Coordinates of C-alpha atoms in Angstrom, one line a residue:
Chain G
X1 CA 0.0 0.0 0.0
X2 CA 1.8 3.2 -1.3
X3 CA 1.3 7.0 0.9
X4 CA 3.8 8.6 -0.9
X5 CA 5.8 11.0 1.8
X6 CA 5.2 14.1 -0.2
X7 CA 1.4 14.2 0.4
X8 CA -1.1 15.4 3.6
X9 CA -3.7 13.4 4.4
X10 CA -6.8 13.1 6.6
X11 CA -8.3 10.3 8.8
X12 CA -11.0 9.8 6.3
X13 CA -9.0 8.7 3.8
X14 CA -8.3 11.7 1.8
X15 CA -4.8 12.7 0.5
X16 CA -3.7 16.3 -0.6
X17 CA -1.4 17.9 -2.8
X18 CA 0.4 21.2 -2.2
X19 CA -0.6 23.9 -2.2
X20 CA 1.3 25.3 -5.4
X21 CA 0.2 28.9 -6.0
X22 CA -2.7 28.7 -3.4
X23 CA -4.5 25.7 -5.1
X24 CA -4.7 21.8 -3.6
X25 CA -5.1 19.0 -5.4
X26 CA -7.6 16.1 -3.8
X27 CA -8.3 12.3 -4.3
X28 CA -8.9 8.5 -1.9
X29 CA -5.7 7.0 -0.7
X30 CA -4.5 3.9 -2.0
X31 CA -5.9 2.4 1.3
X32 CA -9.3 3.8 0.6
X33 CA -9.4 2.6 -3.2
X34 CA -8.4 -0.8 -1.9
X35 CA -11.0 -1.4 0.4
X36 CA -13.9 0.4 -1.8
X37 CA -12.5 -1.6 -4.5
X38 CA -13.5 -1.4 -8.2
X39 CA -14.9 2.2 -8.7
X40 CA -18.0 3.2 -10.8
X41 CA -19.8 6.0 -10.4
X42 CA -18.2 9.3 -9.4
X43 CA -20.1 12.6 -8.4
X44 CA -18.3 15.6 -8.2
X45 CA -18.5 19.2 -6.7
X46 CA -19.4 22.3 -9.0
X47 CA -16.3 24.6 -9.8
X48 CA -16.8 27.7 -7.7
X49 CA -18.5 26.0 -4.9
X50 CA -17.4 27.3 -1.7
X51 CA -16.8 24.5 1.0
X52 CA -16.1 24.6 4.4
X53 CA -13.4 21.6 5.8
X54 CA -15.0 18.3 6.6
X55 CA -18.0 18.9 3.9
X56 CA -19.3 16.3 1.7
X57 CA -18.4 17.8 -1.3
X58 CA -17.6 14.2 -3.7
X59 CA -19.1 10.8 -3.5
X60 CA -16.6 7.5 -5.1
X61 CA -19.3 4.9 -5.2
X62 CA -17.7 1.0 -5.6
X63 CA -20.3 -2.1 -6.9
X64 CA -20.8 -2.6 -3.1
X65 CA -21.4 0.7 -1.7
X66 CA -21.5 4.7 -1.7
X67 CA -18.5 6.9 -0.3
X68 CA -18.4 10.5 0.9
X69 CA -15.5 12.6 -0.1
X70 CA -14.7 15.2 2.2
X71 CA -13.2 18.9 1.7
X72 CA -9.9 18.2 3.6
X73 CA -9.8 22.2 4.0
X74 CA -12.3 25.2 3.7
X75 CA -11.9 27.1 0.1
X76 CA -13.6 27.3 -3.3
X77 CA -13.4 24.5 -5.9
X78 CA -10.6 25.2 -8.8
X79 CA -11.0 22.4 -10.8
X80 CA -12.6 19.2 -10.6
X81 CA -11.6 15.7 -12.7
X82 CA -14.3 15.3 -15.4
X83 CA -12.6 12.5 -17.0
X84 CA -13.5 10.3 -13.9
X85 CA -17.2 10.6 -15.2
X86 CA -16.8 8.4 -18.0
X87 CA -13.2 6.2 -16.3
X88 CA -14.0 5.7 -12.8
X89 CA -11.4 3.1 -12.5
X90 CA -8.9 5.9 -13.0
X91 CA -9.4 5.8 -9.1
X92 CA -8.3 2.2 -8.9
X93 CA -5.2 2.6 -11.1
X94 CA -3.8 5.6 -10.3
X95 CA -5.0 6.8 -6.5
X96 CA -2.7 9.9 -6.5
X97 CA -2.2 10.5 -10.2
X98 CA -5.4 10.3 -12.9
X99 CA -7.8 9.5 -10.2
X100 CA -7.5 12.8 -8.5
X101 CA -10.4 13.7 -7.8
X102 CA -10.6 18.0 -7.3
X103 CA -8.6 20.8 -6.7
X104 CA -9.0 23.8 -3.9
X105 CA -7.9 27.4 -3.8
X106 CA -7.4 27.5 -0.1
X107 CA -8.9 30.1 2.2
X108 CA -5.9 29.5 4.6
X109 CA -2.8 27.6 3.7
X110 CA -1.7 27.0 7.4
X111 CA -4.4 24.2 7.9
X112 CA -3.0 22.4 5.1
X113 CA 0.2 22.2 7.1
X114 CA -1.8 21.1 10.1
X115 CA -3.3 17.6 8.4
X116 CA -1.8 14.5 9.3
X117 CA 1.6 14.0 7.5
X118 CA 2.5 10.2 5.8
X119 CA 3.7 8.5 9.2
X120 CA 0.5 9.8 10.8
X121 CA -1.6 8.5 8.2
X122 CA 0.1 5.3 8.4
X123 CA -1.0 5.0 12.0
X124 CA -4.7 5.7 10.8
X125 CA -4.3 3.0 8.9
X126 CA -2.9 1.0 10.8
X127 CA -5.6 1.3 13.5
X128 CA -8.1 0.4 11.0
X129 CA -6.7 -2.5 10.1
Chain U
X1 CA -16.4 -15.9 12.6
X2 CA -17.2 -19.4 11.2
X3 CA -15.4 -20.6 8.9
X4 CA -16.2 -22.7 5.7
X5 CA -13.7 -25.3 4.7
X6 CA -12.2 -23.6 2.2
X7 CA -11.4 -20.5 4.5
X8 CA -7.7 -21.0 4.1
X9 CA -8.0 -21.2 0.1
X10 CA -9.7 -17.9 0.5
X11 CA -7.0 -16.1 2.6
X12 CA -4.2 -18.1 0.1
X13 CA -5.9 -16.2 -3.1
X14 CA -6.1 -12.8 -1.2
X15 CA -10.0 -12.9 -0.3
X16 CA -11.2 -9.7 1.1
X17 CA -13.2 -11.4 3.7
X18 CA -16.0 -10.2 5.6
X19 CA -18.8 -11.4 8.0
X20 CA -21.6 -12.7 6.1
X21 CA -24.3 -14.4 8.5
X22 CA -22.1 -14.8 10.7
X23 CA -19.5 -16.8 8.3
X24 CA -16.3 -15.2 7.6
X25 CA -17.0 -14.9 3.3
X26 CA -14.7 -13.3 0.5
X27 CA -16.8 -10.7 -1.0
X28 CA -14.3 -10.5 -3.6
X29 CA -10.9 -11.3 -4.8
X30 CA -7.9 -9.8 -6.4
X31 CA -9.7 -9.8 -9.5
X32 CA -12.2 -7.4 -8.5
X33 CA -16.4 -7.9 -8.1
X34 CA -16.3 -6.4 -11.8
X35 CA -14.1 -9.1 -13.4
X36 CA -15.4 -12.2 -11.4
X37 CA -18.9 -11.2 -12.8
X38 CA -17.5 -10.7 -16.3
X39 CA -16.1 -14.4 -16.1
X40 CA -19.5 -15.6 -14.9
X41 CA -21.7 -14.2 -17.9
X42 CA -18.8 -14.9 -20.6
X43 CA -16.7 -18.1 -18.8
X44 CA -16.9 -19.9 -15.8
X45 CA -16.8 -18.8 -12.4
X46 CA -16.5 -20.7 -9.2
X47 CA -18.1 -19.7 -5.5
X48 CA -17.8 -21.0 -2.2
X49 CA -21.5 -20.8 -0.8
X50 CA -20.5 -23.9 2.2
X51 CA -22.3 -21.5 4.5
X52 CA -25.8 -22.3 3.2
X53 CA -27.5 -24.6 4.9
X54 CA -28.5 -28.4 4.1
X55 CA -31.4 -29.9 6.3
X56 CA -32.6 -33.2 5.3
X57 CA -36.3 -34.7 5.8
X58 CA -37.1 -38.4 5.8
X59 CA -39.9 -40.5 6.7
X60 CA -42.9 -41.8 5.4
X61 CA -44.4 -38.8 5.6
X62 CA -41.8 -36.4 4.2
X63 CA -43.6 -35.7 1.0
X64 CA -47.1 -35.1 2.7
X65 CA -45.0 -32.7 5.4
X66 CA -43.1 -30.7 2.9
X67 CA -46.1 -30.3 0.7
X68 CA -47.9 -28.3 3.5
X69 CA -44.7 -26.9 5.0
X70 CA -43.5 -25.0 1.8
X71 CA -45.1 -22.9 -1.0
X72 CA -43.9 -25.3 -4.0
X73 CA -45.1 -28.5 -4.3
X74 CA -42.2 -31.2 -3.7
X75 CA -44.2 -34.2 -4.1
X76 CA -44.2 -33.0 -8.0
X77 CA -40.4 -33.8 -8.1
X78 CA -39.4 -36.0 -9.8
X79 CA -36.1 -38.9 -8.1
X80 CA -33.0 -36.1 -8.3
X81 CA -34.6 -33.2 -9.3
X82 CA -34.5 -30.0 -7.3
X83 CA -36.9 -26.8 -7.1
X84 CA -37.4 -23.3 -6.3
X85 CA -39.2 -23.0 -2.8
X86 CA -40.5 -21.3 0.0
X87 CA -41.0 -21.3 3.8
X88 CA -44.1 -19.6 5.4
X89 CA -44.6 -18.1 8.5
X90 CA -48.2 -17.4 9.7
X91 CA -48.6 -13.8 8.7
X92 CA -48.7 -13.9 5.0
X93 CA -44.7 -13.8 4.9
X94 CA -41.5 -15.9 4.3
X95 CA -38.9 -17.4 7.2
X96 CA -36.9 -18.2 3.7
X97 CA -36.4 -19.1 0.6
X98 CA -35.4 -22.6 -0.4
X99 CA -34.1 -25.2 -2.7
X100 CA -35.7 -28.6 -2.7
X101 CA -34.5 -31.7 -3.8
X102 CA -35.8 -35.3 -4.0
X103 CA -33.2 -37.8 -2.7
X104 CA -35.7 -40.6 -2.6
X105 CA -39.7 -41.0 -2.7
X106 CA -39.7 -40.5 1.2
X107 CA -36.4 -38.1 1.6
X108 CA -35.7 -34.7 0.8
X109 CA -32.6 -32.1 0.8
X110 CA -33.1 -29.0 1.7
X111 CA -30.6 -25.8 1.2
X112 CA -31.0 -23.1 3.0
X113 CA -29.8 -19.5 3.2
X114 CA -26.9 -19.4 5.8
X115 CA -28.7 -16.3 8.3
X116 CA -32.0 -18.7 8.7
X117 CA -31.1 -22.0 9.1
X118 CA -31.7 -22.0 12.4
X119 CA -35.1 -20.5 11.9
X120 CA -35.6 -23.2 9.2
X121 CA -35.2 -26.0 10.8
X122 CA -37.5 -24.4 13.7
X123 CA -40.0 -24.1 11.6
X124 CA -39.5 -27.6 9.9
X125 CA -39.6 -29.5 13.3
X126 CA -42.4 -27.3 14.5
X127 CA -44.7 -28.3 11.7
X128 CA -43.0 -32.0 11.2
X129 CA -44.5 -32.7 15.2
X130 CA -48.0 -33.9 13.3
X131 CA -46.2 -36.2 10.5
X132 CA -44.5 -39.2 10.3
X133 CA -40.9 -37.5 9.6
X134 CA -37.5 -36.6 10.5
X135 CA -35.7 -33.3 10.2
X136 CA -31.9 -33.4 10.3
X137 CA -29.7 -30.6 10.3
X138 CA -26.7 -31.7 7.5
X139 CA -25.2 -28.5 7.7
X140 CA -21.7 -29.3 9.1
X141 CA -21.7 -32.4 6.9
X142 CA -21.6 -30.4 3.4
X143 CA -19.4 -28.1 1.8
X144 CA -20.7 -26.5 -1.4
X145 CA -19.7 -25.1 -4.4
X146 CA -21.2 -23.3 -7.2
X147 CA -19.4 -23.1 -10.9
X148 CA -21.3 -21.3 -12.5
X149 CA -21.2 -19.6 -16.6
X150 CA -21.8 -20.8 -19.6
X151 CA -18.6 -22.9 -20.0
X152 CA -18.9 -24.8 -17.2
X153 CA -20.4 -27.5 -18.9
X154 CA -17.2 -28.0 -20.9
X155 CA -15.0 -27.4 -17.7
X156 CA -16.5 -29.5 -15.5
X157 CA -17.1 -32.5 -18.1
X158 CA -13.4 -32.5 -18.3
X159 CA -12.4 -33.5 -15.1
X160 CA -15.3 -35.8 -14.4
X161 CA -16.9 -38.7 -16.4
X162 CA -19.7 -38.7 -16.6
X163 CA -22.3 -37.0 -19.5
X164 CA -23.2 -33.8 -18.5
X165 CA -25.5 -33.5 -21.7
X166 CA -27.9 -35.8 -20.3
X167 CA -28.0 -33.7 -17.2
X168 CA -31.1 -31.6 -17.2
X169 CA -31.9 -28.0 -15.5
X170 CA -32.4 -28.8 -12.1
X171 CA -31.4 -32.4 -12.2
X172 CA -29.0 -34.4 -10.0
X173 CA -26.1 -37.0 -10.7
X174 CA -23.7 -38.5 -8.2
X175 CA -20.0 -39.5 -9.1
X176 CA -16.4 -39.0 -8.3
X177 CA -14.1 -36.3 -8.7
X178 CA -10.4 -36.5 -8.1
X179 CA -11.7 -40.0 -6.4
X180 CA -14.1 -37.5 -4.2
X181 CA -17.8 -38.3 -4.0
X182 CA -19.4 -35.6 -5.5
X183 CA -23.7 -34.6 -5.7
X184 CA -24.1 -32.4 -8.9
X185 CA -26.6 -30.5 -9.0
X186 CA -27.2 -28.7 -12.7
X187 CA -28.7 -25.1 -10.5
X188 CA -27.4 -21.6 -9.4
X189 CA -28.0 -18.3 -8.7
X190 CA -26.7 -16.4 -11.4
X191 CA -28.6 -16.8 -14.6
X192 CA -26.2 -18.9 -16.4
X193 CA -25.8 -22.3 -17.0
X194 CA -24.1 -24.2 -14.2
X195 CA -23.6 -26.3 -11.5
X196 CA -23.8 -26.9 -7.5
X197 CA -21.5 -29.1 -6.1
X198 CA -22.0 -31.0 -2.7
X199 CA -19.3 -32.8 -1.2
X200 CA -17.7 -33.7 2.3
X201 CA -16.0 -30.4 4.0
X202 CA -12.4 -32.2 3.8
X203 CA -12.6 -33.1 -0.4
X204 CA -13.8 -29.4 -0.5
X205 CA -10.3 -27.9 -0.8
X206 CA -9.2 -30.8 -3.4
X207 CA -12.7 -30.2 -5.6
X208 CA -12.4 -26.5 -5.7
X209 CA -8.6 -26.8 -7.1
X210 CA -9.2 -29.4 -9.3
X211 CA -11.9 -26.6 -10.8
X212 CA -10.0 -23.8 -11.1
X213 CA -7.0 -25.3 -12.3
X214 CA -9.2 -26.6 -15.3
X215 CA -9.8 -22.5 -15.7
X216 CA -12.4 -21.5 -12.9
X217 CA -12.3 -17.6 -11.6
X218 CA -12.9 -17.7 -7.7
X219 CA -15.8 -15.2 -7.3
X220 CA -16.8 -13.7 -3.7
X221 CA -20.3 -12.9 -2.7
X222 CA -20.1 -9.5 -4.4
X223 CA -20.2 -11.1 -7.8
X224 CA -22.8 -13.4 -6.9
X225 CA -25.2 -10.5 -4.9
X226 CA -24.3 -8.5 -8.3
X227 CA -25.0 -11.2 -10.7
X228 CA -28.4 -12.5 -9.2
X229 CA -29.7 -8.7 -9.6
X230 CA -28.7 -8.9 -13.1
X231 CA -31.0 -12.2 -13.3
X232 CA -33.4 -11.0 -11.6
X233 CA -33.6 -13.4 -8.5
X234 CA -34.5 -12.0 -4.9
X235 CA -32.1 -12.6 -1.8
X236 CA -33.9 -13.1 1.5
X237 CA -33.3 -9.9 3.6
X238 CA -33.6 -7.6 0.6
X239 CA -36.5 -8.6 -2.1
X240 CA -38.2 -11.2 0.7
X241 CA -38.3 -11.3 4.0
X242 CA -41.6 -11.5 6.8
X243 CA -44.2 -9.4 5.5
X244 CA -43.5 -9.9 2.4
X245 CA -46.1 -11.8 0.3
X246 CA -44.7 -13.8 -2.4
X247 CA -48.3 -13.4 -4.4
X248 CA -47.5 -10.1 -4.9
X249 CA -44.6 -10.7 -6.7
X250 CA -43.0 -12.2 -10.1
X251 CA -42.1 -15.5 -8.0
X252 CA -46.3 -16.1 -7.3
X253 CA -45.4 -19.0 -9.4
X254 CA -44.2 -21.0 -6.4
X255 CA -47.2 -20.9 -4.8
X256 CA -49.5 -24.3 -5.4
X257 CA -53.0 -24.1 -4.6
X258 CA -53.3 -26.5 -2.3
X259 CA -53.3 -26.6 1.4
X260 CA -50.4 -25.0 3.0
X261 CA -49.3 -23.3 6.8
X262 CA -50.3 -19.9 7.1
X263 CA -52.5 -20.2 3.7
X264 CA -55.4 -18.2 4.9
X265 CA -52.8 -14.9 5.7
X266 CA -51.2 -15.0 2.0
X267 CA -53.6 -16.4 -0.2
X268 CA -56.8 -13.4 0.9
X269 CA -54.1 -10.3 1.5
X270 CA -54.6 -7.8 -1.5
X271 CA -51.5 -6.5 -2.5
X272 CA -51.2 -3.1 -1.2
X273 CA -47.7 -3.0 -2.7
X274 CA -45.4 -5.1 -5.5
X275 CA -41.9 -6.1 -6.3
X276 CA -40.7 -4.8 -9.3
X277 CA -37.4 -3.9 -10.9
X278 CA -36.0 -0.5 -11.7
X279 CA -33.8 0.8 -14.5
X280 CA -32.2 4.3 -13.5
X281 CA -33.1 6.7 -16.9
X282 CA -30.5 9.3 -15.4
X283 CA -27.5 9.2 -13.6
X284 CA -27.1 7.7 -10.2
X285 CA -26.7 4.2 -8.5
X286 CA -29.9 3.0 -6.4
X287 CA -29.2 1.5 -3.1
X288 CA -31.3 -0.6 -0.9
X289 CA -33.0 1.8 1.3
X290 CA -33.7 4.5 -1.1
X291 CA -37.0 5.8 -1.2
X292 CA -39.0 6.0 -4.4
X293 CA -41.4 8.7 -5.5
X294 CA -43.7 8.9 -7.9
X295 CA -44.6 12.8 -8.8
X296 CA -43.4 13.6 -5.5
X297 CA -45.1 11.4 -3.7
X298 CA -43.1 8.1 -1.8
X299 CA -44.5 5.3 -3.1
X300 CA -41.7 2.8 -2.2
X301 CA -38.3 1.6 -1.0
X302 CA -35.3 0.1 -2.5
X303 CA -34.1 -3.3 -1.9
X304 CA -31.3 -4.1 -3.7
X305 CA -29.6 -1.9 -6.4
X306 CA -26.5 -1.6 -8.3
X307 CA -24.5 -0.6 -11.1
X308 CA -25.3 -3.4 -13.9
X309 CA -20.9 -4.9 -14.7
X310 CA -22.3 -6.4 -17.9
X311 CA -24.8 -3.2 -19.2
X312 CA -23.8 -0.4 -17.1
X313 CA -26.6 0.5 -16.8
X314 CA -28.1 1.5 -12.7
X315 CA -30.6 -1.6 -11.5
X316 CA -32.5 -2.3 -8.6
X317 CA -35.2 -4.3 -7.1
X318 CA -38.2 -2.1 -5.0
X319 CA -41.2 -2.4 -3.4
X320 CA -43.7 -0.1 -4.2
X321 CA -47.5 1.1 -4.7
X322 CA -49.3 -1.5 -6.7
X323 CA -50.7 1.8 -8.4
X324 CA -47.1 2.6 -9.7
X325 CA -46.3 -1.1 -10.5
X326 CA -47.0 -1.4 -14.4
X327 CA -44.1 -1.8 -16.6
X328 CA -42.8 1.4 -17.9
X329 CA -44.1 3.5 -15.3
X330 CA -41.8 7.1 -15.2
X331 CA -40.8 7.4 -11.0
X332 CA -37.8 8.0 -9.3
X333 CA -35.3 7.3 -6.8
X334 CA -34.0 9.9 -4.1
X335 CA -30.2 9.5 -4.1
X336 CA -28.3 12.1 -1.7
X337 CA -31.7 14.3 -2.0
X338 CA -32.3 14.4 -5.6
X339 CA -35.1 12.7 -7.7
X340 CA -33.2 10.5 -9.6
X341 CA -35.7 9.5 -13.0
X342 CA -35.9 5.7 -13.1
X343 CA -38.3 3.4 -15.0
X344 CA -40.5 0.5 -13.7
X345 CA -39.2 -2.7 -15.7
X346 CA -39.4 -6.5 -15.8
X347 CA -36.5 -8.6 -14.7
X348 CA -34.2 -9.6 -15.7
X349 CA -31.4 -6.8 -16.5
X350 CA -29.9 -8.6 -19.1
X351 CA -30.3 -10.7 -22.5

């Protein structure tokens, strides 16, 4: 199970990006796409939505059941990853690369720095398992 | 957790096991619910279903007991053949659904789902007090296995002797398989062609690689919950359970007129409400739970839903207003708030 050292994460399963020039990127851990296993529906937030941290903003539905995605931190949505409309699975392959899932513009870049770093994470999952 | 005896196979191929009734189950494997379900519809597939339950009845009066103890009529069956069934309670409901074979004129199989045996064979020995008959729980004394797809004929005729094309829907043969005593059974739960396999717990491990070395997927219960939607089959728990009446569903074909416990509270009910199955018409996957509207208006709950592997297409199974029941009807299913558009349609999903 990768969690690549370079990313922030949150105890729901969430990694994030950055933030390069005030904008995060968003997407499921490998953890999280490995117990929702194979992904096929994705619902997405609307660009310019502003969301407040720990909002339901995304839902990763699997064959078995329905996920919330949550804003890791409070901003307004950038961008969001259309192409998982049509390849879902992108989420399977490629957790932190084509199945990210939306970007940020962050209200406040110091809670970024306050989300659990990869050894933190680890011991979320760990616990879970 | 119990465990089938095939639990360590499971962990070996990387099952992601859960609790199932109880049982400790792979709901899937490496390969993914998508995949194993592909396999099924195009291939073979091969499940571990050891948690059902067998319950055997025997004694003069077995035939006369079962008749008024289930929906179906057993005493039609034929020596080896099996059936669809059902267990009553005395509400107009179900404790379960069944399969039925004949072993002998005066003895009887019976598989049950792995949640009710015990309520099963509670039931059975409640009723069997007025007939001449035994009921014996066979659970711990058979494994089972279900290969299942439509080249499973071809699969499993290679690695046993005997000629599979004489072996009918719902028919029975006993032989050997890798010098294991085997009871084939030509049945399953997935809309293909296939076959159950009944054999002692400790040849279970041997039977099960002799089958997938010949080219059998290993499916989990997510492939089989997935591919019994697509077929249009109810699980107990989800599509039936006790207050639903069969009668006002597409299974009323199990019920025989003819005398039968807790007749009078299924047989009189009007249905009020009716099973149907749903085809999403916009975007959105329908889970059970979901209500259903119709102009606004609930009319309805979701029982089982899911995103089709083979068609893609969102399906589910619902209860509903009789009024809303017809085939075609324009409704829709509330998913995270929204009215979803769906359309009332007959099972099955696919084909």
């Amino acid at each position: 199970m990768q969690i690549p050292e370079n990313l922030r994460f949150t105890a729901s399963h969430e990694w994030v990006a950055g933030p390069e020039d005030g904008v995060v990127t968003v997407g499921v851990t490998d953890y999280a796409q490995d117990q929702l296993g194979d992904v096929v529906f994705v619902e997405l937030p609307e660009v310019g939505s502003e969301v407040a941290a720990g909002d339901a903003v995304a839902v990763v539905e699997s064959v078995k059941t329905a996920s919330d995605i949550y804003a890791p931190v409070a901003g307004s949505i950038e961008a969001v990853n259309d192409e998982l409309v049509d390849t879902p699975e992108r989420i399977n392959e490629g957790p932190y690369e084509a199945g990210w899932l939306f970007r940020i513009r962050v209200a406040d870049a110091a809670a970024v720095a306050a989300l659990l770093d990869a050894a933190g994470y680890r011991r979320v999952v760990e616990d879970e398992a | 957790m119990k465990r089938t005896p095939l639990y360590d196979t499971h962990i070996a191929l990387g099952g992601r096991m859960v609790d199932f009734a109880g049982w400790a189950m792979p709901v899937h494997y490496p390969s993914g619910i998508q995949q194993e379900h592909i396999a099924v519809r195009s291939d073979v597939g091969i499940f571990d279903v050891s948690h059902m339950g067998e319950i055997r009845v025997l004694g003069e009066d077995a035939t006369a007991f079962l008749r008024f103890a289930t929906l179906n009529d057993p005493g039609r069956l034929k020596l080896g053949r099996g059936q669809y069934n059902m267990l009553p309670n005395d509400r107009g409901g179900l404790i379960d659904d069944l399969y039925v074979y004949r072993e002998k004129d005066d003895e009887y199989l019976v598989v049950a789902n792995a949640a009710n045996v015990d309520a099963v064979l509670a039931q059975l020995r409640a009723v069997a007090e007025a007939y001449r008959c035994h009921v014996v729980d066979e659970s711990a004394t058979w494994a089972l296995l279900a290969l299942q797809g439509p080249g499973s004929a071809l699969l499993l005729g290679r690695v046993i002797q005997d000629d599979l094309t004489q072996l009918r829907k719902n028919a029975t043969l006993t032989t050997t398989l890798s010098g294991c005593p085997v009871r084939v059974s030509r049945t399953g739960y997935t809309g293909e062609d296939g076959f159950e396999l009944f054999c002692h717990p400790n040849d279970a491990a041997i039977v099960w690689d002799v089958l997938t070395d010949a080219g059998a997927l290993p499916c989990g219960l997510g492939a089989r919950d997935t591919l019994r939607l697509e077929a249009g089959f109810p699980l107990y728990g989800h599509e039936l359970d006790a207050t639903t009446n069969p009668l006002c569903t597409e299974f009323d074909w199990v019920v025989k007129d003819k005398p039968f416990f807790g007749r009078d509270a299924m047989w009189g009910a009007a249905c009020e409400r009716r099973l149907v199955g749903l085809r999403m018409t916009d975007r959105g996957i329908p889970r059970q739970g979901y209500q259903v509207f119709r102009e606004g208006v609930p009319i309805g709950n979701v029982t089982s839903g899911t995103l089709s592997p083979l068609t893609r297409e969102s399906i589910a199974f619902a209860w509903i207003d009789a009024s809303a029941a017809d085939e075609g009807t324009e409704i829709a299913v509330e998913i995270r708030g929204q009215q979803v558009g769906a359309t009332v349609v007959k099972p099955p999903f696919f084909g």
